[in-house]
Short mmCIF file of C-alpha atoms and ligand atoms in Angstrom, two decimals:
data_model
loop_
_atom_site.label_atom_id
_atom_site.label_comp_id
_atom_site.label_asym_id
_atom_site.label_seq_id
_atom_site.Cartn_x
_atom_site.Cartn_y
_atom_site.Cartn_z
CA UNK A 1 100.09 80.30 71.73
CA UNK A 2 100.03 81.14 75.47
CA UNK A 3 99.39 78.27 77.78
CA UNK A 4 101.04 78.05 81.15
CA UNK A 5 101.88 75.18 83.49
CA UNK A 6 103.14 75.55 87.05
CA UNK A 7 104.53 72.41 88.45
CA UNK A 8 105.02 72.30 92.26
CA UNK A 9 106.52 75.79 92.57
CA UNK A 10 108.20 76.41 95.89
CA UNK A 11 109.92 79.64 97.03
CA UNK A 12 111.81 80.28 100.24
CA UNK A 13 113.42 83.44 101.42
CA UNK A 14 116.13 82.16 103.75
CA UNK A 15 114.22 79.87 106.23
CA UNK A 16 110.71 81.17 105.32
CA UNK A 17 108.75 79.27 102.72
CA UNK A 18 106.39 81.75 101.05
CA UNK A 19 105.21 79.41 98.20
CA UNK A 20 104.49 75.85 99.34
CA UNK A 21 104.08 73.86 96.15
CA UNK A 22 101.78 75.53 93.61
CA UNK A 23 100.36 73.46 90.72
CA UNK A 24 98.31 75.19 88.01
CA UNK A 25 97.28 74.77 84.42
CA UNK A 26 96.30 77.90 82.46
CA UNK A 27 94.80 77.23 78.94
CA UNK A 28 95.63 79.47 75.96
CA UNK A 29 93.29 82.51 76.02
CA UNK A 30 92.11 82.06 79.62
CA UNK A 31 91.76 84.91 82.10
CA UNK A 32 92.97 83.55 85.39
CA UNK A 33 92.96 85.65 88.62
CA UNK A 34 95.15 84.99 91.68
CA UNK A 35 93.30 86.29 94.68
CA UNK A 36 94.21 86.12 98.36
CA UNK A 37 95.04 88.37 101.33
CA UNK A 38 98.09 90.55 101.35
CA UNK A 39 101.33 88.64 101.89
CA UNK A 40 99.95 85.28 100.67
CA UNK A 41 102.52 85.09 97.80
CA UNK A 42 100.66 86.40 94.75
CA UNK A 43 103.36 88.80 93.56
CA UNK A 44 106.05 86.32 94.24
CA UNK A 45 104.27 83.76 92.09
CA UNK A 46 103.71 86.27 89.29
CA UNK A 47 107.40 87.37 89.39
CA UNK A 48 108.46 83.73 89.12
CA UNK A 49 106.22 83.22 86.00
CA UNK A 50 107.76 86.44 84.56
CA UNK A 51 111.26 85.32 85.26
CA UNK A 52 111.98 88.32 87.50
CA UNK A 53 112.58 85.90 90.35
CA UNK A 54 113.66 82.23 90.57
CA UNK A 55 111.70 79.54 92.19
CA UNK A 56 113.52 77.52 94.84
CA UNK A 57 112.15 74.42 93.18
CA UNK A 58 109.48 73.41 90.64
CA UNK A 59 108.98 74.28 87.06
CA UNK A 60 107.36 76.92 84.83
CA UNK A 61 106.31 75.82 81.32
CA UNK A 62 104.99 78.16 78.60
CA UNK A 63 103.39 76.32 75.74
CA UNK A 64 104.62 73.12 77.25
CA UNK A 65 108.28 74.15 77.22
CA UNK A 66 110.23 74.72 80.40
CA UNK A 67 111.35 78.37 80.63
CA UNK A 68 113.53 77.94 83.66
CA UNK A 69 116.59 78.88 81.67
CA UNK A 70 114.91 81.50 79.54
CA UNK A 71 115.50 85.14 80.67
CA UNK A 72 112.54 87.32 81.43
CA UNK A 73 112.76 89.38 78.17
CA UNK A 74 112.68 86.23 76.06
CA UNK A 75 109.62 84.61 77.63
CA UNK A 76 107.03 86.41 75.50
CA UNK A 77 105.32 87.98 78.50
CA UNK A 78 104.36 91.55 79.36
CA UNK A 79 103.73 92.76 82.84
CA UNK A 80 101.60 95.62 84.16
CA UNK A 81 102.23 96.84 87.74
CA UNK A 82 100.30 98.84 90.30
CA UNK A 83 102.85 101.61 90.00
CA UNK A 84 102.64 102.47 86.30
CA UNK A 85 106.41 102.57 85.98
CA UNK A 86 106.37 105.07 83.03
CA UNK A 87 109.38 107.14 82.01
CA UNK A 88 108.46 110.77 83.04
CA UNK A 89 110.54 112.41 80.31
CA UNK A 90 109.12 110.38 77.42
CA UNK A 91 105.91 111.14 75.57
CA UNK A 92 103.11 108.55 75.74
CA UNK A 93 103.95 107.25 72.24
CA UNK A 94 107.55 106.72 73.24
CA UNK A 95 106.73 105.16 76.56
CA UNK A 96 104.47 102.73 74.67
CA UNK A 97 107.04 101.92 72.01
CA UNK A 98 110.20 101.83 74.11
CA UNK A 99 110.19 98.05 74.63
CA UNK A 100 109.93 97.42 70.88
CA UNK A 101 112.66 99.98 70.19
CA UNK A 102 114.94 98.30 72.66
CA UNK A 103 114.18 94.94 71.04
CA UNK A 104 115.36 96.47 67.72
CA UNK A 105 112.00 96.77 65.93
CA UNK A 106 111.67 99.02 62.85
CA UNK A 107 110.33 102.54 63.37
CA UNK A 108 107.36 101.92 61.12
CA UNK A 109 106.44 98.69 62.88
CA UNK A 110 106.61 100.51 66.18
CA UNK A 111 104.39 103.25 64.91
CA UNK A 112 101.81 100.81 63.62
CA UNK A 113 101.71 98.85 66.88
CA UNK A 114 101.47 102.02 69.03
CA UNK A 115 98.61 103.38 66.97
CA UNK A 116 96.77 99.96 67.16
CA UNK A 117 97.13 99.93 70.93
CA UNK A 118 96.31 103.57 71.38
CA UNK A 119 93.05 103.13 69.34
CA UNK A 120 92.07 100.21 71.52
CA UNK A 121 92.63 102.24 74.73
CA UNK A 122 91.25 105.58 73.52
CA UNK A 123 94.67 107.22 73.94
CA UNK A 124 94.95 108.81 70.44
CA UNK A 125 94.55 112.35 71.83
CA UNK A 126 97.30 111.88 74.41
CA UNK A 127 100.14 110.38 72.45
CA UNK A 128 102.22 113.54 72.57
CA UNK A 129 101.76 114.23 76.27
CA UNK A 130 104.12 113.23 79.06
CA UNK A 131 102.98 111.15 81.99
CA UNK A 132 102.76 114.18 84.31
CA UNK A 133 100.09 115.59 82.01
CA UNK A 134 97.81 112.51 82.43
CA UNK A 135 95.33 111.37 85.09
CA UNK A 136 96.05 108.19 87.01
CA UNK A 137 93.61 106.21 84.89
CA UNK A 138 95.23 107.50 81.68
CA UNK A 139 98.66 106.53 82.96
CA UNK A 140 97.50 103.09 83.75
CA UNK A 141 96.10 102.76 80.20
CA UNK A 142 99.55 103.80 78.83
CA UNK A 143 101.07 101.06 80.98
CA UNK A 144 98.61 98.52 79.58
CA UNK A 145 99.32 99.89 76.01
CA UNK A 146 102.98 99.34 76.51
CA UNK A 147 102.19 95.67 77.25
CA UNK A 148 99.84 95.34 74.23
CA UNK A 149 102.31 96.62 71.65
CA UNK A 150 104.60 93.71 72.46
CA UNK A 151 101.96 91.15 71.36
CA UNK A 152 102.91 88.95 74.28
CA UNK A 153 101.84 85.30 74.73
CA UNK A 154 101.01 86.09 78.31
CA UNK A 155 99.81 89.27 80.00
CA UNK A 156 100.60 89.50 83.69
CA UNK A 157 98.88 92.13 85.85
CA UNK A 158 99.84 92.84 89.47
CA UNK A 159 97.12 94.79 91.23
CA UNK A 160 96.88 97.27 88.30
CA UNK A 161 93.79 99.10 89.69
CA UNK A 162 94.87 99.62 93.25
CA UNK A 163 95.97 103.19 92.74
CA UNK A 164 92.79 104.32 91.09
CA UNK A 165 89.69 105.72 92.77
CA UNK A 166 86.51 103.63 92.91
CA UNK A 167 84.85 104.91 89.78
CA UNK A 168 87.96 104.58 87.63
CA UNK A 169 88.60 101.15 89.05
CA UNK A 170 85.22 100.03 87.62
CA UNK A 171 85.88 101.67 84.27
CA UNK A 172 89.33 100.23 83.93
CA UNK A 173 88.16 96.85 85.05
CA UNK A 174 85.59 96.88 82.20
CA UNK A 175 88.27 97.97 79.81
CA UNK A 176 90.55 95.09 80.77
CA UNK A 177 87.66 92.65 80.35
CA UNK A 178 86.97 94.12 76.90
CA UNK A 179 90.66 93.93 75.93
CA UNK A 180 90.73 90.22 76.96
CA UNK A 181 87.80 89.55 74.61
CA UNK A 182 89.31 91.49 71.77
CA UNK A 183 92.88 90.19 72.10
CA UNK A 184 91.89 86.67 73.09
CA UNK A 185 95.15 86.63 74.97
CA UNK A 186 96.08 84.61 78.04
CA UNK A 187 95.91 86.90 81.10
CA UNK A 188 97.02 86.31 84.66
CA UNK A 189 95.79 89.00 87.02
CA UNK A 190 96.71 89.36 90.70
CA UNK A 191 94.44 91.10 93.21
CA UNK A 192 93.47 91.05 96.87
CA UNK A 193 89.99 92.23 95.90
CA UNK A 194 87.49 89.44 95.58
CA UNK A 195 85.10 91.65 93.57
CA UNK A 196 87.79 92.20 90.86
CA UNK A 197 88.43 88.49 90.87
CA UNK A 198 84.73 87.59 90.55
CA UNK A 199 84.09 90.11 87.73
CA UNK A 200 87.12 89.43 85.55
CA UNK A 201 88.09 85.78 85.91
CA UNK A 202 87.30 82.72 83.80
CA UNK A 203 89.10 80.83 86.60
CA UNK A 204 90.04 82.05 90.10
CA UNK A 205 92.94 80.63 92.08
CA UNK A 206 92.41 81.40 95.76
CA UNK A 207 95.80 81.61 97.55
CA UNK A 208 96.36 81.64 101.29
CA UNK A 209 99.73 81.51 103.01
CA UNK A 210 101.58 80.18 100.00
CA UNK A 211 99.08 77.49 99.14
CA UNK A 212 96.19 77.02 96.75
CA UNK A 213 92.97 76.85 98.67
CA UNK A 214 90.77 76.24 95.67
CA UNK A 215 90.60 76.70 91.89
CA UNK A 216 87.29 77.32 90.07
CA UNK A 217 84.98 79.60 88.16
CA UNK A 218 83.60 82.54 90.10
CA UNK A 219 80.25 80.85 90.58
CA UNK A 220 81.94 77.55 91.59
CA UNK A 221 83.72 79.38 94.41
CA UNK A 222 80.62 81.23 95.40
CA UNK A 223 78.28 78.22 95.41
CA UNK A 224 80.70 75.42 96.20
CA UNK A 225 83.50 76.72 98.39
CA UNK A 226 85.71 73.79 99.48
CA UNK A 227 86.50 75.19 102.90
CA UNK A 228 85.95 77.96 105.48
CA UNK A 229 88.70 80.18 104.08
CA UNK A 230 87.20 80.32 100.56
CA UNK A 231 83.61 80.52 101.93
CA UNK A 232 84.69 83.57 104.06
CA UNK A 233 86.86 85.20 101.43
CA UNK A 234 84.45 85.18 98.43
CA UNK A 235 81.29 87.25 98.94
CA UNK A 236 80.57 90.55 100.62
CA UNK A 237 79.36 90.97 103.31
CA UNK A 238 81.08 87.74 104.12
CA UNK A 239 79.41 84.44 105.03
CA UNK A 240 78.07 84.16 108.54
CA UNK A 241 79.85 81.39 110.55
CA UNK A 242 77.96 79.99 113.46
CA UNK A 243 79.20 77.44 116.04
CA UNK A 244 77.27 74.25 115.16
CA UNK A 245 76.81 73.55 118.90
CA UNK A 246 74.65 76.67 119.31
CA UNK A 247 72.19 75.32 116.71
CA UNK A 248 72.19 71.84 118.28
CA UNK A 249 74.01 70.26 115.36
CA UNK A 250 76.45 67.47 116.31
CA UNK A 251 77.43 66.59 112.68
CA UNK A 252 79.57 69.63 112.07
CA UNK A 253 81.89 72.14 113.84
CA UNK A 254 80.68 75.31 112.01
CA UNK A 255 77.58 76.21 110.10
CA UNK A 256 77.76 78.82 107.30
CA UNK A 257 75.07 80.97 105.67
CA UNK A 258 75.53 84.00 103.37
CA UNK A 259 73.84 87.28 104.43
CA UNK A 260 71.83 87.22 101.18
CA UNK A 261 70.38 83.79 102.02
CA UNK A 262 68.58 84.94 105.18
CA UNK A 263 65.19 86.55 105.36
CA UNK A 264 63.88 88.78 108.14
CA UNK A 265 60.35 89.18 109.53
CA UNK A 266 58.79 91.15 112.37
CA UNK A 267 56.36 88.42 113.37
CA UNK A 268 57.99 84.98 113.18
CA UNK A 269 61.06 83.03 112.10
CA UNK A 270 63.83 80.82 113.35
CA UNK A 271 66.31 83.11 115.03
CA UNK A 272 64.90 85.89 117.25
CA UNK A 273 67.23 88.86 117.65
CA UNK A 274 67.69 92.56 117.82
CA UNK A 275 68.93 94.87 115.02
CA UNK A 276 72.14 96.40 116.20
CA UNK A 277 72.69 98.51 113.07
CA UNK A 278 71.03 98.93 109.70
CA UNK A 279 72.88 100.18 106.57
CA UNK A 280 70.40 101.61 104.06
CA UNK A 281 72.25 101.57 100.81
CA UNK A 282 69.27 102.04 98.57
CA UNK A 283 69.84 99.05 96.36
CA UNK A 284 70.39 96.86 99.44
CA UNK A 285 69.78 97.04 103.13
CA UNK A 286 72.36 95.35 105.36
CA UNK A 287 71.27 94.41 108.87
CA UNK A 288 73.56 93.50 111.78
CA UNK A 289 71.65 91.32 114.19
CA UNK A 290 72.37 89.95 117.69
CA UNK A 291 70.34 86.72 117.76
CA UNK A 292 69.66 84.42 120.69
CA UNK A 293 70.46 81.20 118.94
CA UNK A 294 72.91 82.08 116.17
CA UNK A 295 74.83 84.98 117.78
CA UNK A 296 75.88 87.91 115.66
CA UNK A 297 74.86 87.61 112.04
CA UNK A 298 74.57 89.95 109.06
CA UNK A 299 71.71 89.88 106.64
CA UNK A 300 71.55 91.35 103.19
CA UNK A 301 68.06 92.33 102.02
CA UNK A 302 67.16 93.58 98.53
CA UNK A 303 66.17 97.20 98.11
CA UNK A 304 64.88 99.66 100.70
CA UNK A 305 63.69 98.11 103.94
CA UNK A 306 61.98 99.54 107.00
CA UNK A 307 64.05 97.65 109.66
CA UNK A 308 66.10 99.86 111.93
CA UNK A 309 68.36 99.73 114.99
CA UNK A 310 66.65 98.28 118.15
CA UNK A 311 63.87 96.53 116.16
CA UNK A 312 63.23 92.95 117.38
CA UNK A 313 63.08 90.67 114.33
CA UNK A 314 63.17 87.05 113.40
CA UNK A 315 65.84 85.80 110.90
CA UNK A 316 65.37 82.69 108.86
CA UNK A 317 68.12 81.04 106.82
CA UNK A 318 67.28 79.37 103.49
CA UNK A 319 67.71 75.68 104.31
CA UNK A 320 68.95 74.99 100.80
CA UNK A 321 71.78 77.41 101.26
CA UNK A 322 73.25 76.28 104.56
CA UNK A 323 76.84 74.98 104.62
CA UNK A 324 78.42 72.70 107.19
CA UNK A 325 82.20 72.56 107.95
CA UNK A 326 84.14 70.08 109.96
CA UNK A 327 86.75 70.94 112.65
CA UNK A 328 89.48 71.44 109.96
CA UNK A 329 87.28 73.86 108.01
CA UNK A 330 86.48 71.51 105.11
CA UNK A 331 82.97 71.61 103.67
CA UNK A 332 81.01 68.50 104.72
CA UNK A 333 77.45 69.57 103.82
CA UNK A 334 75.21 72.01 102.08
CA UNK A 335 74.91 73.05 98.44
CA UNK A 336 78.54 71.93 98.20
CA UNK A 337 77.99 68.59 99.77
CA UNK A 338 80.20 66.99 97.12
CA UNK A 339 82.84 69.60 96.19
CA UNK A 340 85.01 68.49 93.32
CA UNK A 341 88.40 67.28 94.58
CA UNK A 342 91.13 69.90 93.97
CA UNK A 343 93.07 67.68 91.65
CA UNK A 344 90.04 67.36 89.34
CA UNK A 345 89.35 71.09 89.35
CA UNK A 346 92.88 71.85 88.38
CA UNK A 347 93.18 69.59 85.41
P1 LIG B 1 101.32 89.36 98.00
O1 LIG B 1 101.68 89.88 96.70
O2 LIG B 1 100.33 88.26 98.02
O3 LIG B 1 100.87 90.48 98.95
P2 LIG B 1 104.16 88.73 98.21
O4 LIG B 1 104.33 87.69 97.18
O5 LIG B 1 104.61 90.05 97.88
O6 LIG B 1 102.61 88.75 98.69
O7 LIG B 1 104.94 88.22 99.51
C1 LIG B 1 104.73 86.97 100.09
C2 LIG B 1 105.60 86.83 101.31
O8 LIG B 1 106.96 86.79 100.94
C3 LIG B 1 105.41 87.93 102.28
O9 LIG B 1 105.42 87.41 103.57
C4 LIG B 1 106.58 88.80 102.02
O10 LIG B 1 107.00 89.54 103.18
C5 LIG B 1 107.61 87.75 101.64
N1 LIG B 1 108.68 88.32 100.73
C6 LIG B 1 108.47 88.87 99.48
N2 LIG B 1 109.55 89.21 98.87
C7 LIG B 1 110.56 88.99 99.74
C8 LIG B 1 111.99 89.22 99.69
N3 LIG B 1 112.65 89.75 98.67
N4 LIG B 1 112.66 88.84 100.84
C9 LIG B 1 112.05 88.26 101.92
N5 LIG B 1 110.73 88.08 101.95
C10 LIG B 1 109.99 88.44 100.92
MG1 LIG B 2 101.60 91.76 95.88
#
């Protein structure tokens, strides 16, 4: 129906290798998110899956069949971009149906599919408007509708929410999650935003500089990061990294502890320090501390807290939530003492 296999995909632009051998299995119906910093190769990989770009080497298989010789339009995929790429002179219904029309579908079939998609996306009242008469969120829904009407085997999304304001991003994110449940379609979604990745994905692929750092479920990556990069990328505020030497530990190079796994007290605790800054967010309080032993750390406390700048406090990490990394950044201790080897996670 819509499974995908990537086999050692490499891509070079002249002398620069931007994808350095990507292997991945996506099961039918899975929601997979590619996440990583800007420039790590996410869009390039998506374009290779879509057939908009050729890999330098390696193979793309859809439902077990190599599509290297299959042109983009025949791969059974639909892509949604950050820029909505709608035709300004066409009404919403015609923007949504254009791909089907170009493929030679009958007018009544196009009408049926457009109304099915428009009902799913609450666009019924907008079908006769042109893109200029829509908000950004509505335009992005039209772009998603245009993908849905094609009944693709694979949906590919490239940072579809980046142009929306924060509230709309959350709404549209929920809508995409609901669509995935309703359509039971295979979706591959690219973002640089780890929150989007964590909230949408069945499986996250963390990319960095053209390589896969780790593949796993959101909670796998949060609880069992394989290395410093993933530990620092997933979670906000990010994990504190402390030189192991400072803490008198000879068994590791770096110690990691998440801000939410540290408690603070006025009277006693492990790391004495001063509050440099306190962010009172209502639901959370974030403290930035300068501690004698552990250096600069951030702490995330639940709810409203009375700590403020210049307070002297004691911070104590939860011993069950401390990670240790070796000089190469690999996890060697902590809750992830035995992270699953990459090859196992992928299969
Ligand atoms: P991402 O989507 O993760 O931000 P991209 O896949 O767009 O990253 O780009 C990955 C790398 O490949 C970047 O360093 C980018 O500059 C480079 N790149 C992308 N497209 C081209 C191109 N057509 N020619 C040369 N370099 C490119
Ligand atoms: Mg990109």
